[in-house]
Short mmCIF file of C-alpha atoms in Angstrom, two decimals:
data_model
loop_
_atom_site.label_atom_id
_atom_site.label_comp_id
_atom_site.label_asym_id
_atom_site.label_seq_id
_atom_site.Cartn_x
_atom_site.Cartn_y
_atom_site.Cartn_z
CA MET A 1 -3.76 48.34 -41.15
CA LEU A 2 -5.14 51.79 -40.36
CA LEU A 3 -8.10 51.31 -42.65
CA ARG A 4 -8.81 47.89 -41.10
CA ASN A 5 -8.80 49.39 -37.58
CA VAL A 6 -11.11 52.22 -38.65
CA LEU A 7 -13.54 49.71 -40.12
CA ARG A 8 -13.29 47.57 -37.00
CA PHE A 9 -14.21 50.45 -34.68
CA ALA A 10 -17.00 51.54 -37.00
CA LEU A 11 -18.50 48.07 -36.90
CA LEU A 12 -18.18 47.85 -33.13
CA GLY A 13 -19.87 51.21 -32.78
CA SER A 14 -22.82 49.97 -34.79
CA VAL A 15 -23.57 47.01 -32.52
CA PRO A 16 -26.79 47.67 -30.55
CA LEU A 17 -26.21 47.90 -26.81
CA ALA A 18 -28.42 46.09 -24.30
CA ALA A 19 -29.11 49.41 -22.59
CA PRO A 20 -28.54 51.86 -25.45
CA ALA A 21 -28.92 55.11 -23.63
CA ALA A 22 -27.41 54.38 -20.30
CA VAL A 23 -24.65 56.17 -22.24
CA ALA A 24 -26.70 59.35 -22.21
CA GLN A 25 -24.66 60.88 -19.43
CA SER A 26 -24.01 64.60 -19.16
CA ALA A 27 -21.20 66.54 -17.56
CA ASP A 28 -23.98 68.73 -16.20
CA PRO A 29 -26.25 66.64 -13.91
CA VAL A 30 -29.15 69.06 -14.36
CA LYS A 31 -28.97 69.28 -18.15
CA PRO A 32 -31.73 67.34 -19.91
CA VAL A 33 -30.35 64.70 -22.29
CA ALA A 34 -32.42 63.19 -25.11
CA ARG A 35 -32.31 59.53 -26.03
CA THR A 36 -31.23 59.23 -29.66
CA ASP A 37 -32.00 55.57 -30.50
CA ALA A 38 -35.04 54.99 -32.70
CA ASN A 39 -36.84 52.78 -30.18
CA SER A 40 -36.64 55.44 -27.45
CA LYS A 41 -37.88 58.10 -29.86
CA LEU A 42 -40.87 55.95 -30.72
CA ALA A 43 -41.54 55.26 -27.03
CA HIS A 44 -41.44 59.01 -26.35
CA GLU A 45 -44.07 59.60 -29.04
CA GLN A 46 -46.26 56.90 -27.50
CA LEU A 47 -45.89 58.41 -24.05
CA LEU A 48 -46.77 61.86 -25.38
CA GLN A 49 -50.00 60.37 -26.70
CA LYS A 50 -50.56 58.50 -23.45
CA ALA A 51 -50.31 61.79 -21.53
CA LYS A 52 -53.29 63.06 -23.52
CA THR A 53 -55.45 59.99 -22.97
CA GLY A 54 -57.82 59.08 -20.17
CA ARG A 55 -57.44 60.43 -16.66
CA ILE A 56 -54.15 60.28 -14.76
CA ASP A 57 -54.24 60.89 -11.01
CA VAL A 58 -51.04 58.95 -10.22
CA TYR A 59 -48.11 59.52 -12.57
CA PHE A 60 -45.13 57.16 -12.33
CA VAL A 61 -41.88 58.24 -13.99
CA GLY A 62 -38.42 56.69 -14.03
CA ASP A 63 -36.27 54.04 -15.68
CA SER A 64 -36.81 50.31 -16.31
CA ILE A 65 -37.48 49.58 -12.64
CA THR A 66 -40.56 51.77 -13.03
CA ARG A 67 -41.37 50.84 -16.63
CA ARG A 68 -41.56 47.07 -16.20
CA TRP A 69 -44.22 47.31 -13.51
CA GLY A 70 -46.97 48.65 -15.75
CA ALA A 71 -45.82 47.41 -19.17
CA THR A 72 -47.70 45.22 -21.62
CA ASP A 73 -44.55 43.18 -22.30
CA TYR A 74 -44.33 42.12 -18.62
CA PRO A 75 -47.82 40.68 -18.09
CA LYS A 76 -47.18 39.30 -14.59
CA PHE A 77 -45.93 42.66 -13.38
CA LEU A 78 -48.82 44.40 -15.15
CA ALA A 79 -51.27 42.15 -13.33
CA ASN A 80 -49.65 43.13 -10.03
CA TRP A 81 -49.87 46.80 -11.06
CA ARG A 82 -53.58 46.51 -11.76
CA GLN A 83 -54.20 44.60 -8.56
CA ASN A 84 -52.60 47.37 -6.50
CA PHE A 85 -53.59 50.54 -8.36
CA HIS A 86 -56.90 49.90 -10.11
CA GLY A 87 -59.29 52.71 -9.24
CA TRP A 88 -56.56 55.28 -8.63
CA ASN A 89 -56.09 56.11 -12.32
CA ALA A 90 -52.37 55.34 -12.32
CA ALA A 91 -50.25 55.61 -15.47
CA ASN A 92 -46.68 54.47 -16.03
CA PHE A 93 -44.19 56.76 -17.82
CA GLY A 94 -41.01 54.82 -17.11
CA TRP A 95 -38.52 54.01 -19.86
CA GLY A 96 -35.72 51.45 -19.75
CA ALA A 97 -32.06 52.54 -19.45
CA ASP A 98 -32.95 56.17 -18.71
CA THR A 99 -30.54 58.19 -16.63
CA VAL A 100 -31.85 61.02 -14.47
CA GLN A 101 -30.94 63.43 -17.27
CA ASN A 102 -33.01 61.37 -19.73
CA VAL A 103 -36.01 61.46 -17.39
CA LEU A 104 -35.52 65.20 -17.05
CA TRP A 105 -35.57 65.57 -20.84
CA ARG A 106 -38.80 63.63 -21.19
CA LEU A 107 -40.52 65.69 -18.50
CA THR A 108 -39.39 68.95 -20.09
CA ASN A 109 -40.43 67.77 -23.55
CA GLY A 110 -44.10 67.15 -23.17
CA GLU A 111 -44.69 63.95 -21.22
CA LEU A 112 -46.08 65.78 -18.19
CA ASP A 113 -47.63 68.73 -20.00
CA GLY A 114 -51.31 69.21 -19.20
CA VAL A 115 -51.57 65.98 -17.20
CA LYS A 116 -52.11 67.60 -13.77
CA PRO A 117 -51.78 64.44 -11.67
CA LYS A 118 -52.48 64.51 -7.96
CA VAL A 119 -49.52 62.27 -7.15
CA ILE A 120 -46.22 61.84 -8.99
CA VAL A 121 -43.96 58.88 -8.14
CA VAL A 122 -40.29 59.30 -9.13
CA MET A 123 -37.87 56.36 -9.21
CA ALA A 124 -34.58 57.04 -11.03
CA GLY A 125 -30.84 57.23 -10.55
CA THR A 126 -29.56 53.67 -10.80
CA ASN A 127 -28.50 54.09 -14.43
CA ASN A 128 -26.29 57.03 -13.43
CA ILE A 129 -24.36 54.58 -11.26
CA GLY A 130 -23.97 51.97 -13.97
CA ALA A 131 -22.23 48.62 -13.63
CA ARG A 132 -18.70 49.95 -13.01
CA PRO A 133 -17.14 51.87 -10.10
CA PRO A 134 -17.75 55.63 -10.49
CA ALA A 135 -14.70 57.42 -11.85
CA GLY A 136 -15.04 60.39 -9.49
CA GLY A 137 -15.82 58.39 -6.36
CA ALA A 138 -19.05 57.56 -4.54
CA GLU A 139 -19.59 61.01 -3.01
CA ALA A 140 -19.27 62.85 -6.31
CA LYS A 141 -21.58 60.42 -8.09
CA ALA A 142 -24.14 60.64 -5.27
CA ALA A 143 -24.09 64.44 -5.49
CA GLU A 144 -24.61 64.29 -9.26
CA ILE A 145 -27.61 62.00 -8.89
CA ALA A 146 -29.16 64.10 -6.14
CA ASP A 147 -28.68 67.32 -8.13
CA GLY A 148 -30.32 65.70 -11.14
CA LEU A 149 -33.28 64.46 -9.13
CA LYS A 150 -33.63 67.88 -7.53
CA ALA A 151 -34.03 69.22 -11.09
CA VAL A 152 -36.64 66.52 -11.78
CA LEU A 153 -38.55 67.59 -8.66
CA ASP A 154 -38.38 71.22 -9.78
CA VAL A 155 -39.93 70.33 -13.14
CA CYS A 156 -42.66 68.31 -11.44
CA ARG A 157 -43.45 71.23 -9.14
CA GLU A 158 -43.52 73.62 -12.12
CA LYS A 159 -45.76 71.49 -14.34
CA ALA A 160 -47.96 69.97 -11.61
CA PRO A 161 -47.83 72.43 -8.68
CA ASP A 162 -50.72 70.82 -6.82
CA ALA A 163 -49.31 67.29 -6.91
CA VAL A 164 -47.74 65.42 -4.04
CA VAL A 165 -44.42 64.08 -5.31
CA ILE A 166 -43.18 60.79 -3.88
CA LEU A 167 -39.42 60.59 -4.32
CA MET A 168 -38.26 57.00 -4.05
CA GLY A 169 -34.89 56.04 -2.65
CA ILE A 170 -32.71 54.25 -5.20
CA THR A 171 -33.18 50.52 -4.75
CA PRO A 172 -30.28 48.11 -4.05
CA ARG A 173 -28.31 46.53 -6.87
CA ASN A 174 -25.89 43.65 -6.43
CA ASP A 175 -24.42 43.49 -9.95
CA ASN A 176 -21.71 45.99 -9.02
CA PRO A 177 -19.92 45.90 -5.63
CA ALA A 178 -19.27 49.64 -5.87
CA ALA A 179 -22.95 50.48 -6.31
CA MET A 180 -24.22 50.25 -2.74
CA PRO A 181 -21.96 52.98 -1.27
CA VAL A 182 -23.17 55.33 -4.02
CA ILE A 183 -26.80 54.35 -3.44
CA GLU A 184 -26.54 54.92 0.30
CA LYS A 185 -24.89 58.32 -0.09
CA ALA A 186 -27.34 59.37 -2.81
CA ASN A 187 -30.34 58.32 -0.73
CA GLU A 188 -29.07 60.37 2.21
CA ARG A 189 -29.11 63.39 -0.07
CA LEU A 190 -32.50 62.53 -1.57
CA GLU A 191 -34.09 62.30 1.87
CA ARG A 192 -33.07 65.91 2.48
CA LEU A 193 -35.00 67.03 -0.61
CA ALA A 194 -38.34 66.07 0.96
CA ASP A 195 -40.48 68.34 3.12
CA GLY A 196 -42.84 65.59 4.29
CA LYS A 197 -45.82 67.32 2.71
CA LYS A 198 -45.60 68.14 -0.98
CA VAL A 199 -42.47 66.06 -1.43
CA ARG A 200 -42.44 62.71 0.39
CA TYR A 201 -39.34 60.53 0.52
CA VAL A 202 -39.97 56.77 0.56
CA ASN A 203 -37.17 54.23 0.96
CA ILE A 204 -38.11 50.54 0.75
CA ASN A 205 -34.58 49.15 0.84
CA ALA A 206 -34.83 47.68 4.35
CA LYS A 207 -37.53 45.32 3.05
CA LEU A 208 -35.71 44.50 -0.19
CA ALA A 209 -32.23 43.80 1.20
CA ASP A 210 -30.32 43.00 4.37
CA LYS A 211 -28.27 45.53 6.35
CA ASP A 212 -25.33 45.06 3.97
CA GLY A 213 -27.44 45.83 0.92
CA LYS A 214 -27.66 42.23 -0.29
CA LEU A 215 -31.02 41.67 -1.96
CA LEU A 216 -33.25 39.21 -0.12
CA GLU A 217 -34.37 35.95 -1.67
CA GLY A 218 -36.97 36.49 -4.37
CA MET A 219 -36.76 40.29 -4.52
CA SER A 220 -34.86 40.54 -7.81
CA PRO A 221 -34.49 38.26 -10.84
CA ASP A 222 -31.14 39.71 -11.91
CA ARG A 223 -29.57 41.55 -8.92
CA LEU A 224 -30.91 44.87 -10.24
CA HIS A 225 -34.57 44.91 -11.29
CA LEU A 226 -37.49 44.04 -9.04
CA SER A 227 -39.43 40.81 -9.04
CA GLU A 228 -43.18 40.62 -8.50
CA LYS A 229 -42.43 40.20 -4.79
CA GLY A 230 -40.25 43.32 -4.88
CA TYR A 231 -42.96 45.31 -6.63
CA GLN A 232 -45.43 44.30 -3.95
CA VAL A 233 -43.09 45.75 -1.32
CA TRP A 234 -43.10 49.01 -3.30
CA ALA A 235 -46.89 48.99 -3.66
CA ASP A 236 -47.39 48.40 0.07
CA ALA A 237 -45.25 51.47 0.80
CA LEU A 238 -47.18 53.66 -1.65
CA LYS A 239 -50.76 52.73 -0.86
CA PRO A 240 -51.04 54.54 2.50
CA ILE A 241 -49.94 57.79 0.82
CA LEU A 242 -52.26 57.26 -2.14
CA THR A 243 -55.15 56.63 0.24
CA GLU A 244 -54.30 59.78 2.20
CA VAL A 245 -54.15 61.97 -0.91
CA LEU A 246 -56.78 60.34 -3.14
CA GLY A 247 -59.01 58.40 -0.78
CA PRO A 248 -59.82 54.73 -1.37
CA PRO A 249 -59.63 53.46 -4.96
CA ALA A 250 -62.79 53.74 -7.05
CA LYS A 251 -64.48 50.75 -8.66
CA GLU A 252 -63.83 52.18 -12.12
CA ASP A 253 -60.37 53.02 -13.44
CA ARG A 254 -60.02 55.73 -16.09
CA ALA A 255 -56.27 55.66 -16.66
CA PRO A 256 -54.98 55.36 -20.25
CA PRO A 257 -54.22 51.86 -21.52
CA PRO A 258 -50.76 50.56 -20.60
CA THR A 259 -47.94 50.75 -23.12
CA GLY A 260 -44.84 48.63 -23.63
CA ASP A 261 -41.49 48.47 -25.35
CA PRO A 262 -42.12 49.29 -29.05
CA SER A 263 -39.42 46.81 -30.08
CA ALA A 264 -40.88 43.95 -28.03
CA ALA A 265 -43.05 42.50 -30.81
CA GLY A 266 -41.90 39.02 -31.73
CA ARG A 267 -39.57 38.60 -28.75
CA PRO A 268 -40.21 36.24 -25.81
CA THR A 269 -42.18 37.85 -22.98
CA GLY A 270 -39.87 39.27 -20.33
CA ALA A 271 -36.73 39.21 -22.54
CA LYS A 272 -36.54 42.95 -22.73
CA LYS A 273 -35.17 45.96 -20.94
#
């Protein structure tokens, strides 16, 4: 019986998870945490190469909400990305299922080195909330997320001191009833991290959801990620800042080619993280 149970747990532990490194939590919210699955390691190598390619004036970093927008495996979202950002040399460094600590690890392990963007857009934190009520309560979880994103901002300021950093408020999610109180409390803390000059706080939630945090029709395909309509709301909020910092978009775009999920080959378009 004991041997059978051991084998059972071993087999369960080997089953791939839909979001393999949403598990990459840390007791220390400001400690970088590496993703250990092979697909994430390969994506990191691709992003390291991407950081050395072309010209990057606008650097997007975050989790899947960021990643899907400029990814080859989401062609409709990529078309929207190009429509909004062509000429501003924008590059996407998002990766699906990343927590704030995972984003922090990627930034401290080469993905921003030598890039020197003029604008950095940060969207992260929802994977720290997860799909279950936070064990320590909404306030504690919000503080953890804000502390982690403060560390992300510090790395951005260190590696790209001349950049304007746009810190995005965490977007609504309706897959977990306990999520919205955490999001609201975290966003209150994130707003206080901005100085209105070098760090700008942008919250688009009032255009994505109603006053109770319920996502509006057409803004999300799955109660968490953004639809094309949701991404357009985000783009409309960013473009005035990009125009202020960079001027109008040029006719030519010199950003590196977009990347995608390394494991996406052979799978239906859009059926990915």
